Short mmCIF file of C-alpha atoms and ligand atoms in Angstrom, two decimals:
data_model
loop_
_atom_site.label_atom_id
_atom_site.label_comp_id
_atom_site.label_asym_id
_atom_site.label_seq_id
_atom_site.Cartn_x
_atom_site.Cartn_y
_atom_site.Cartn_z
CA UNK A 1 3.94 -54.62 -34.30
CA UNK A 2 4.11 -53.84 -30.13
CA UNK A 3 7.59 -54.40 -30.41
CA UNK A 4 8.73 -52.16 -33.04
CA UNK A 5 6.64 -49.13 -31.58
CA UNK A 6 8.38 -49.81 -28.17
CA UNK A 7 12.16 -49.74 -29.96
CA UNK A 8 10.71 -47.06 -31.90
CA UNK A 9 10.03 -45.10 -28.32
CA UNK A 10 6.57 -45.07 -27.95
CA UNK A 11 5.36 -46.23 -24.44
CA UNK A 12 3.09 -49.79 -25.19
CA UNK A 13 0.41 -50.97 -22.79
CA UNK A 14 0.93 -53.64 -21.85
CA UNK A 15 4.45 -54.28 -22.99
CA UNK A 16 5.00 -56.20 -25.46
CA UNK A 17 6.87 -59.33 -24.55
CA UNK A 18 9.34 -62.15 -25.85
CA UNK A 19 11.99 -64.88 -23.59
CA UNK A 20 15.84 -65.44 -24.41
CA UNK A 21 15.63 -69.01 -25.51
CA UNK A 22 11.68 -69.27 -26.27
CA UNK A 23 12.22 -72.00 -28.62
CA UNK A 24 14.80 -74.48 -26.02
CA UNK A 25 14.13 -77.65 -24.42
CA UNK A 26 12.43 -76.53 -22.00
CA UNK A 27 9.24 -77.09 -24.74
CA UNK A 28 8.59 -81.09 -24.99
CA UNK A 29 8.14 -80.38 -28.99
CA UNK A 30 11.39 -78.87 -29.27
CA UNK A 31 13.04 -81.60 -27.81
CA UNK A 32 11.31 -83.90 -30.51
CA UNK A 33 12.01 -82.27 -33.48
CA UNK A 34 15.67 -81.78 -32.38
CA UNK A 35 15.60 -85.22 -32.04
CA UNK A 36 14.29 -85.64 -35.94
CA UNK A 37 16.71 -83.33 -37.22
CA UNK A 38 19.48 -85.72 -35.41
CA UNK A 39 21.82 -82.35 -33.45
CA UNK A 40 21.55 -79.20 -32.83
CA UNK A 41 23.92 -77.99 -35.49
CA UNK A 42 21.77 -79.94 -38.34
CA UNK A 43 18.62 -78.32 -36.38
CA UNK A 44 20.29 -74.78 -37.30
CA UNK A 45 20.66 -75.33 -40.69
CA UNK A 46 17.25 -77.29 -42.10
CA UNK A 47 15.39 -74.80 -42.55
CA UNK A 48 11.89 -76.33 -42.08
CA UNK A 49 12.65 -77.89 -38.79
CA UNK A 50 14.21 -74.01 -37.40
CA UNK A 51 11.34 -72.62 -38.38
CA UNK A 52 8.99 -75.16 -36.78
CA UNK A 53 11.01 -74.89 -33.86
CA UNK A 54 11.01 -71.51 -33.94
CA UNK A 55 6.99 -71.02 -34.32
CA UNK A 56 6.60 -73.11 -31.23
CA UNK A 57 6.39 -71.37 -28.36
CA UNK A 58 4.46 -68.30 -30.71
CA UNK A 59 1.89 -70.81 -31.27
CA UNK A 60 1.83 -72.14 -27.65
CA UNK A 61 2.54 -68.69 -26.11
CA UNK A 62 1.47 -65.75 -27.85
CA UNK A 63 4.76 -63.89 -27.70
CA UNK A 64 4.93 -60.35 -29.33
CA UNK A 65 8.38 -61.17 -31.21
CA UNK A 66 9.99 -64.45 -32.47
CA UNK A 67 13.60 -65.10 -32.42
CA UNK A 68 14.93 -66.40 -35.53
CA UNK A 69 16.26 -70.07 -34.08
CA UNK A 70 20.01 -70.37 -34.42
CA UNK A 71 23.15 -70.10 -32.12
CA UNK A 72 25.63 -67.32 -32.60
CA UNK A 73 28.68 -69.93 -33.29
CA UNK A 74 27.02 -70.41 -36.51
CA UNK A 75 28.75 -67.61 -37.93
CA UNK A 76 32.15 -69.04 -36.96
CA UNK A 77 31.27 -72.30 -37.91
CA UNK A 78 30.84 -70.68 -41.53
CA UNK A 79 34.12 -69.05 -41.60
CA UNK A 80 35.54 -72.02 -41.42
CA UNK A 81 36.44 -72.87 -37.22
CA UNK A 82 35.41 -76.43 -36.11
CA UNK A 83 32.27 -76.17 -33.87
CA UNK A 84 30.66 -79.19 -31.97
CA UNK A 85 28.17 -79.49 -28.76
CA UNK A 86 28.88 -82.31 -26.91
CA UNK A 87 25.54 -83.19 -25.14
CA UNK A 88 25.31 -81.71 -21.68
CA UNK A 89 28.65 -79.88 -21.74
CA UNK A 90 27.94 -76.67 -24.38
CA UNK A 91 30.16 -75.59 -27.48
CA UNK A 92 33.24 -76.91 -28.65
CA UNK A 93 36.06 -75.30 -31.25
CA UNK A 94 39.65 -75.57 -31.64
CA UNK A 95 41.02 -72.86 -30.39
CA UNK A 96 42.19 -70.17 -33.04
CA UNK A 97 45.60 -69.98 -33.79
CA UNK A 98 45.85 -67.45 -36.80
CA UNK A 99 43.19 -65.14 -38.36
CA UNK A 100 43.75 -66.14 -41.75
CA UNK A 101 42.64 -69.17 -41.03
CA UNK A 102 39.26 -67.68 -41.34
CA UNK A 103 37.58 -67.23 -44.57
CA UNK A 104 35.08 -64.95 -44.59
CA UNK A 105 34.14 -65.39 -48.72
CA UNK A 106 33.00 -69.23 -47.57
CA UNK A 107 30.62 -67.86 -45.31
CA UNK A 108 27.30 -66.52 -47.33
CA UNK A 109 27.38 -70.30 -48.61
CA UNK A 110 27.47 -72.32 -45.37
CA UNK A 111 24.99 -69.94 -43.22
CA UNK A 112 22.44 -69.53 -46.43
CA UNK A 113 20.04 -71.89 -44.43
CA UNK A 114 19.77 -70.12 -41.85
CA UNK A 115 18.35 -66.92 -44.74
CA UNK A 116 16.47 -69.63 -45.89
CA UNK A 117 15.02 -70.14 -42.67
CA UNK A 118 14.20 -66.23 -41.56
CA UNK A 119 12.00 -66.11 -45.40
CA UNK A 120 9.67 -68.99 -44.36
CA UNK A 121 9.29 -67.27 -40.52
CA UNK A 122 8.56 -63.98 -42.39
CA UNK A 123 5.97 -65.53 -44.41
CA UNK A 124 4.29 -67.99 -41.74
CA UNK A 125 4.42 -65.91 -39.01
CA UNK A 126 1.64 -63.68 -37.74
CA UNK A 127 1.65 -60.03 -39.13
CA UNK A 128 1.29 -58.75 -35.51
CA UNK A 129 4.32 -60.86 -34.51
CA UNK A 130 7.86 -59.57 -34.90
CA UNK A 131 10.75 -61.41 -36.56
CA UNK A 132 14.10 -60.62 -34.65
CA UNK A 133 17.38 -62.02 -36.25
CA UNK A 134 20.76 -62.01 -34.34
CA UNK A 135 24.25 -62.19 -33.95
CA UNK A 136 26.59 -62.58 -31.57
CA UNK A 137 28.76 -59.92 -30.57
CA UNK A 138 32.19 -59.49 -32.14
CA UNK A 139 33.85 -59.99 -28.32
CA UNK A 140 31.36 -62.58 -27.50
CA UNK A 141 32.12 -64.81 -30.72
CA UNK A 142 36.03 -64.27 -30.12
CA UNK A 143 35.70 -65.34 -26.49
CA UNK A 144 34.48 -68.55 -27.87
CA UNK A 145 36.97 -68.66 -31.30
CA UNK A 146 40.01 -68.32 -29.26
CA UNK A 147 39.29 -69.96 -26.28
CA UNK A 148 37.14 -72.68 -27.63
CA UNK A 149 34.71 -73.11 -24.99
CA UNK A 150 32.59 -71.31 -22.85
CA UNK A 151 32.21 -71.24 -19.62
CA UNK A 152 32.67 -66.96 -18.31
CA UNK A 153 36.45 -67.44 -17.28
CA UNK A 154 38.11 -67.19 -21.10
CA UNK A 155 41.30 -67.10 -19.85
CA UNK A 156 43.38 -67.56 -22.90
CA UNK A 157 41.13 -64.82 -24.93
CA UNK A 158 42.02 -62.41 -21.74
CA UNK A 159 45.20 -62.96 -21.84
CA UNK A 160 45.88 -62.66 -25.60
CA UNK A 161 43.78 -59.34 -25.48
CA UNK A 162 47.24 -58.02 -23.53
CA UNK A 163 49.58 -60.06 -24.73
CA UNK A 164 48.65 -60.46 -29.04
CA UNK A 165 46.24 -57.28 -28.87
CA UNK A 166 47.03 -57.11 -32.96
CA UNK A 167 45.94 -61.15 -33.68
CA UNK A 168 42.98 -59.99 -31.30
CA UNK A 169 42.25 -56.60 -33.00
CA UNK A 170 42.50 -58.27 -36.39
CA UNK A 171 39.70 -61.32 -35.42
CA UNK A 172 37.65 -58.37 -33.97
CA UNK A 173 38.08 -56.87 -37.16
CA UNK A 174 37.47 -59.34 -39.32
CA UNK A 175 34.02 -60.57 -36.80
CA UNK A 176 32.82 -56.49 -37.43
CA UNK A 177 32.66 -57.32 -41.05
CA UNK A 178 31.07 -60.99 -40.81
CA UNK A 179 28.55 -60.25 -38.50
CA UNK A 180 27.48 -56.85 -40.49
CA UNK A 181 27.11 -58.85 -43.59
CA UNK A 182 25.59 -61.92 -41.48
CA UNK A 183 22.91 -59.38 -40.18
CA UNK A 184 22.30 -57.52 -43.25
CA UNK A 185 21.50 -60.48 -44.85
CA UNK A 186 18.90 -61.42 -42.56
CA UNK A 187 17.19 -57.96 -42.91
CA UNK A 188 17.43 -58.37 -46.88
CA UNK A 189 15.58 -61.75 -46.45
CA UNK A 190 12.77 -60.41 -43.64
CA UNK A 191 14.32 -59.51 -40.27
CA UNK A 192 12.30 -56.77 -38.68
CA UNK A 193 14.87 -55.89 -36.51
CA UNK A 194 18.30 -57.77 -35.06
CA UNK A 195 19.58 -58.11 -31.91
CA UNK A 196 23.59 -58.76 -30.55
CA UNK A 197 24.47 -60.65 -28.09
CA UNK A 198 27.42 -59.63 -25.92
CA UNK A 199 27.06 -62.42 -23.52
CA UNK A 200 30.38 -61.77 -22.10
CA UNK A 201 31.29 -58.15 -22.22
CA UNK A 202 31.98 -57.66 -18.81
CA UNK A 203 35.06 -59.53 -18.47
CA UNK A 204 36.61 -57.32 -19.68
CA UNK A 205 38.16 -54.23 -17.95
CA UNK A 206 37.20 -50.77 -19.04
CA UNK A 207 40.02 -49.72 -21.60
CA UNK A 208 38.94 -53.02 -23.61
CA UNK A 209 35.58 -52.74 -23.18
CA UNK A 210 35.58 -49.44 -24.75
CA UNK A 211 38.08 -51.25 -27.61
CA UNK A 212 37.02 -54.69 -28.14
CA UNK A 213 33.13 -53.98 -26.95
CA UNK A 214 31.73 -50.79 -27.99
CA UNK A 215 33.91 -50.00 -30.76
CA UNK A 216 32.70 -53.04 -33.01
CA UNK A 217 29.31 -52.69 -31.65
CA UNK A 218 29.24 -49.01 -33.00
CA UNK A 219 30.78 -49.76 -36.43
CA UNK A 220 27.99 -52.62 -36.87
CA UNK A 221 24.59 -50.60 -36.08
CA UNK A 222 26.24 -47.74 -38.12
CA UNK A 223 27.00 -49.78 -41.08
CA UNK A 224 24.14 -51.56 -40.96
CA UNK A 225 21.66 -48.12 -40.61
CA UNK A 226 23.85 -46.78 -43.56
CA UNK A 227 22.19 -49.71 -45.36
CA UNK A 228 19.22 -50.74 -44.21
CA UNK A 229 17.84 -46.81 -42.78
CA UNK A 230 15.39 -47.39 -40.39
CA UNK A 231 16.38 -50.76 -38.76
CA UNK A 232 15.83 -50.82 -35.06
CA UNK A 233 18.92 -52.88 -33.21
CA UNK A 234 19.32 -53.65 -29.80
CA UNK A 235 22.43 -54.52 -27.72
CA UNK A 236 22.50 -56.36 -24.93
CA UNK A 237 26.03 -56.00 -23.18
CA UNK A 238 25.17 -58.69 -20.45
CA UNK A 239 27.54 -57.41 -17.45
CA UNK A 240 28.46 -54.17 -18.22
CA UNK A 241 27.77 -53.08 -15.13
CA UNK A 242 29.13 -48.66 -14.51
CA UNK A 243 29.79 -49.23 -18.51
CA UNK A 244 26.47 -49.54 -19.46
CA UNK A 245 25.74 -45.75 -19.72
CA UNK A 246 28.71 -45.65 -22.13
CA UNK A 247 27.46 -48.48 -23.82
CA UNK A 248 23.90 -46.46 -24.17
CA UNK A 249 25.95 -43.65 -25.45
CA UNK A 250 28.01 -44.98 -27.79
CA UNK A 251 27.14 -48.07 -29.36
CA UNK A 252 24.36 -46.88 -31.73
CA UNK A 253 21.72 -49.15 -30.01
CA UNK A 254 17.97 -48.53 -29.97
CA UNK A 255 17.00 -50.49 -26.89
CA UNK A 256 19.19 -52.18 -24.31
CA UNK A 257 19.00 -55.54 -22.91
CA UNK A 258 19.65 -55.80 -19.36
CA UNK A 259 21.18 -58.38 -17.11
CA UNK A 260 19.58 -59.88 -14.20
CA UNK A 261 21.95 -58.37 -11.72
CA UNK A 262 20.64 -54.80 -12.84
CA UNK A 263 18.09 -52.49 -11.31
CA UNK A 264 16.16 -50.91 -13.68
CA UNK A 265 16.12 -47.85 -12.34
CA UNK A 266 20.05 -47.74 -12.07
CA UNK A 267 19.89 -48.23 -15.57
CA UNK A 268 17.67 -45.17 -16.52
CA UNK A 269 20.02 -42.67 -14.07
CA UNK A 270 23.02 -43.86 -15.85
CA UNK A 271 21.65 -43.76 -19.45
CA UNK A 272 20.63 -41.07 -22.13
CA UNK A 273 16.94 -39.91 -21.44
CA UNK A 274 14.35 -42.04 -23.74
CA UNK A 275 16.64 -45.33 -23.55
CA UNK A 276 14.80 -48.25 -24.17
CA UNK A 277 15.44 -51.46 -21.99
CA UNK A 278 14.29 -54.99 -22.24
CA UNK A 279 14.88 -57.27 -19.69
CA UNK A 280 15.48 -58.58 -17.30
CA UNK A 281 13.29 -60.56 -14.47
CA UNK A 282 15.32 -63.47 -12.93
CA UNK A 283 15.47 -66.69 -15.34
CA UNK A 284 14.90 -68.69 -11.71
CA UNK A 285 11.76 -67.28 -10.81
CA UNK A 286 10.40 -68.56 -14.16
CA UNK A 287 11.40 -71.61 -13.08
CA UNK A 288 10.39 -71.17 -9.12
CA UNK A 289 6.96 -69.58 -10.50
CA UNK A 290 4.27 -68.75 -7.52
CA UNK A 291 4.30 -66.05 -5.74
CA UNK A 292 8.19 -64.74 -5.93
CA UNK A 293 7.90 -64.74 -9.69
CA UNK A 294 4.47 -62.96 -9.74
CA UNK A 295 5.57 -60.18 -7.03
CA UNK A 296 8.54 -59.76 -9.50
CA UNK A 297 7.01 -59.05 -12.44
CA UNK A 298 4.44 -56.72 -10.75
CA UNK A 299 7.50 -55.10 -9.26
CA UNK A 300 9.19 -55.00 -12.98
CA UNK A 301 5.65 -54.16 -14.35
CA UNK A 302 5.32 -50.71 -12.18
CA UNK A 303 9.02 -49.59 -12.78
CA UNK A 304 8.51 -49.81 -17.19
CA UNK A 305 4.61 -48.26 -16.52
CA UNK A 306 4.73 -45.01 -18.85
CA UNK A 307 8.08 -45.89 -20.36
CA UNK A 308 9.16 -47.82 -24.21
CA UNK A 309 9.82 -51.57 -22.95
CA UNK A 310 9.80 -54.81 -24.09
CA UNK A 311 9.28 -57.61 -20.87
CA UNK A 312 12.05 -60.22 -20.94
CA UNK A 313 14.60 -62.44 -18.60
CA UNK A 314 18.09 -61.16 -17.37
CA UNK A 315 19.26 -64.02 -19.33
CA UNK A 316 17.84 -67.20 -20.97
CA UNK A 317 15.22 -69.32 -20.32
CA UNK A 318 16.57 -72.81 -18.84
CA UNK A 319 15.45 -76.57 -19.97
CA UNK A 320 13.83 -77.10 -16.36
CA UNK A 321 11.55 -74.08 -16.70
CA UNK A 322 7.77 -75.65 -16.75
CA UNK A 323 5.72 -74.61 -19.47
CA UNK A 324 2.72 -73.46 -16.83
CA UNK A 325 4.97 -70.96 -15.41
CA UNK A 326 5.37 -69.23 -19.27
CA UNK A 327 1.57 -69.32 -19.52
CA UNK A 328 1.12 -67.79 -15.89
CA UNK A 329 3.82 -65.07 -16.64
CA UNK A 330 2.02 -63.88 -20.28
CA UNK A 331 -1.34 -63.50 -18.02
CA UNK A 332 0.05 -61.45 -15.55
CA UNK A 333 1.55 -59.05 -18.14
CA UNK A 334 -1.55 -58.80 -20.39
CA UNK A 335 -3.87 -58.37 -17.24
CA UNK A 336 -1.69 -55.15 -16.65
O1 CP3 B 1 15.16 -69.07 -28.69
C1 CP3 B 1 16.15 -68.32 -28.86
O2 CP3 B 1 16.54 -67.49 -28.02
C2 CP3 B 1 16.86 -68.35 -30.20
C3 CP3 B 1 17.97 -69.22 -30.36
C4 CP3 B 1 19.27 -69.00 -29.64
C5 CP3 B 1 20.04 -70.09 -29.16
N1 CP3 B 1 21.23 -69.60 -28.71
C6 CP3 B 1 19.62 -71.49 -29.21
C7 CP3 B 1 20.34 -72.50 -28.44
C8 CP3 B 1 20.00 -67.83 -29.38
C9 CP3 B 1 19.61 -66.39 -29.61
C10 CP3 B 1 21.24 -68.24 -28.81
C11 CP3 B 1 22.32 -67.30 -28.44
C12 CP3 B 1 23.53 -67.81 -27.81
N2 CP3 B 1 24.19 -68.98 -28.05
C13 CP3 B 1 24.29 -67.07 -26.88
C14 CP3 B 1 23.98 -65.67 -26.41
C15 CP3 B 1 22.91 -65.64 -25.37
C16 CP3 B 1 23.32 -66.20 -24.04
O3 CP3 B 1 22.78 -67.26 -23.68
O4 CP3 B 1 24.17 -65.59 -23.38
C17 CP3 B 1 25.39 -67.85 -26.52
C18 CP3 B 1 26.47 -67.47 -25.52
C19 CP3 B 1 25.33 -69.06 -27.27
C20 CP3 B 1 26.30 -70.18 -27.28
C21 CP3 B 1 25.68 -71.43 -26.81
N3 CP3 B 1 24.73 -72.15 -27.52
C22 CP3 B 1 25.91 -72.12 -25.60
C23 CP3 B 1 26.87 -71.67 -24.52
C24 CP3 B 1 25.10 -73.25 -25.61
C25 CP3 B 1 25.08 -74.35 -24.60
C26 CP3 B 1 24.32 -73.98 -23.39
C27 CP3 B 1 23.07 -74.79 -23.23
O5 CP3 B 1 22.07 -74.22 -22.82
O6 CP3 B 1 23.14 -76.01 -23.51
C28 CP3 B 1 24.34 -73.24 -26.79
C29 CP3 B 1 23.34 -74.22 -27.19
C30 CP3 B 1 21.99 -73.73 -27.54
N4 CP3 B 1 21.70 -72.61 -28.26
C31 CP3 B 1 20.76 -74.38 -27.22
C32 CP3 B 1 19.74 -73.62 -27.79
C33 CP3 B 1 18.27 -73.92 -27.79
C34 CP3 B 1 20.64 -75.70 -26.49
C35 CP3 B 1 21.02 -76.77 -27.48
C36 CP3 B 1 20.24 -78.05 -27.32
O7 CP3 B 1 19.12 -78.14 -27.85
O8 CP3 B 1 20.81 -78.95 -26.69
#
């Protein structure tokens, strides 16, 4: 598998390559078997129609990794928090008022679909293709727990984080353990490797990005290479901006995601030697396509020449991407 030889350091010609949101609305079959599953939530947990969905754009695209389709409110949907998506608007949850509220035994039972659903994708999927399960990260999830929607501004969650740190340190806490278990079980039923999302890490300021970032970060890929030796993660600390070479240091990662907003080659300065990165062209030029997006990616292309990467967006793909612009992107990067 490309992918795992790039996380596992070794330079890959071309790189391999896989898009945030590959399996979205962007794909007219997605949209149709979202529409026979009846929502997105029910979409998450049948696990024939996540794996179709999920096998789509591999089928259509080629991609050297598949993400395991799911959404990383799942996981506090099974600990018991509310959790709707009201159509064009994005999650909803009431707002978390105590942690005990939370219960974290429930959990195993509500998300076992989604194991269900990460067996079948081991077993249809191609043996050259890797299987990547995921999580959202502990800050990420919380952001969405205690403020109950998203949106980047969070401003109860920011101002809880100074005013309640100990209700926030104990739904960190309690997230660390979740999400470890979460992920482990998705290695234990095929995952060749996971990824975390920390969508939102840099709104917060550097003492509590060290805290409430890194720190749960670095207890997850620890516990989770105590268990499983050998499993490759990778973090992806959207924002982070002058934290990301602490990040690189600390957090136990073996490949970093980057954001849109960063230059590769700010990224290698400010990280250990032998970091791998994935990332991070412009979601918009997938969508513009032409000539911006394929001067981009031959920019992108020459930086990552000689190094460990794995070709993806800054962020995810969006609904209005057209599907000719995916195809045109994958020839450019195996014509490398
Ligand atoms: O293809 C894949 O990448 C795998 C599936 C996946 C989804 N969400 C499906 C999804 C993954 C890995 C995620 C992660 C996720 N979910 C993140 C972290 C990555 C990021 O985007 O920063 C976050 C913050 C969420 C929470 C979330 N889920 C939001 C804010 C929204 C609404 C935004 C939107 O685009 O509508 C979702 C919904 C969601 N998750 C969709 C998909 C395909 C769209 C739902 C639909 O079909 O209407």
């Amino acid at each position: 598998m490309k992918l795992l030889q790039a996380l596992n350091g070794e330079p890959v010609w071309p790189p391999p390559v896989w898009l945030m949101r590959q399996a979205g609305r962007y794909l007219p079959e997605y949209r149709a078997t979202r529409a026979q599953a009846g929502d997105f939530i029910r979409l998450c947990l049948n696990p024939a129609l996540a794996t179709e969905v999920t096998l789509q754009p591999i089928r259509k695209f080629g991609f050297d990794a598949a993400i395991l389709f799911s959404d990383i409110l799942i996981l506090p949907m099974a600990l018991g928090q509310g959790l709707r998506f009201a159509e064009g608007e994005g999650p909803r949850l009431p707002p978390l008022q105590y942690s005990a509220d939370l219960d974290p035994a429930r959990a195993p039972a509500i998300y076992g679909p989604v194991m269900e659903t990460v067996r079948r994708l081991r077993a249809e999927l191609p043996p050259q293709t890797a299987l990547i399960g995921f999580a959202g990260g502990p800050a990420t999830v919380a952001c969405y727990m205690l403020d109950g929607e998203g949106g980047g501004d969070f401003p109860r969650t920011r101002r809880l984080a100074y005013e309640q740190p100990g209700f926030v340190s104990d739904v960190l806490n309690l997230l660390t353990e979740a999400t470890t278990a979460y992920l482990s079980a998705q290695i234990e039923a095929g995952a060749d490797c996971v990824m975390l999302f920390e969508s939102w890490a840099g709104i917060f300021p550097a003492p509590q990005f060290r805290e409430l970032v890194i720190g749960p970060n670095k207890r997850i890929t620890a516990a989770l290479k105590a268990k499983h030796p050998g499993i490759k993660i990778i973090g992806f600390p959207r924002l982070a901006g002058l934290m990301l070479g602490e990040y690189a240091r600390e957090a136990g990662m073996d490949a970093i995601g980057l954001d849109t907003v960063t230059d590769i080659e700010n990224a290698i300065a400010a990280c250990p030697p032998g970091t791998v990165f994935q990332g991070n062209l412009d979601p918009l030029l997938l969508k513009l396509g032409g000539k911006a997006m394929e001067e981009a990616v031959l920019k992108l292309l020459a930086k990552v020449k000689n190094r460990p990467h794995i070709f993806n967006l800054g962020h995810g793909i969006t609904p209005d991407v057209p599907e000719a612009n995916v195809a045109r992107l994958m020839e450019i990067i195996r014509g490398a």
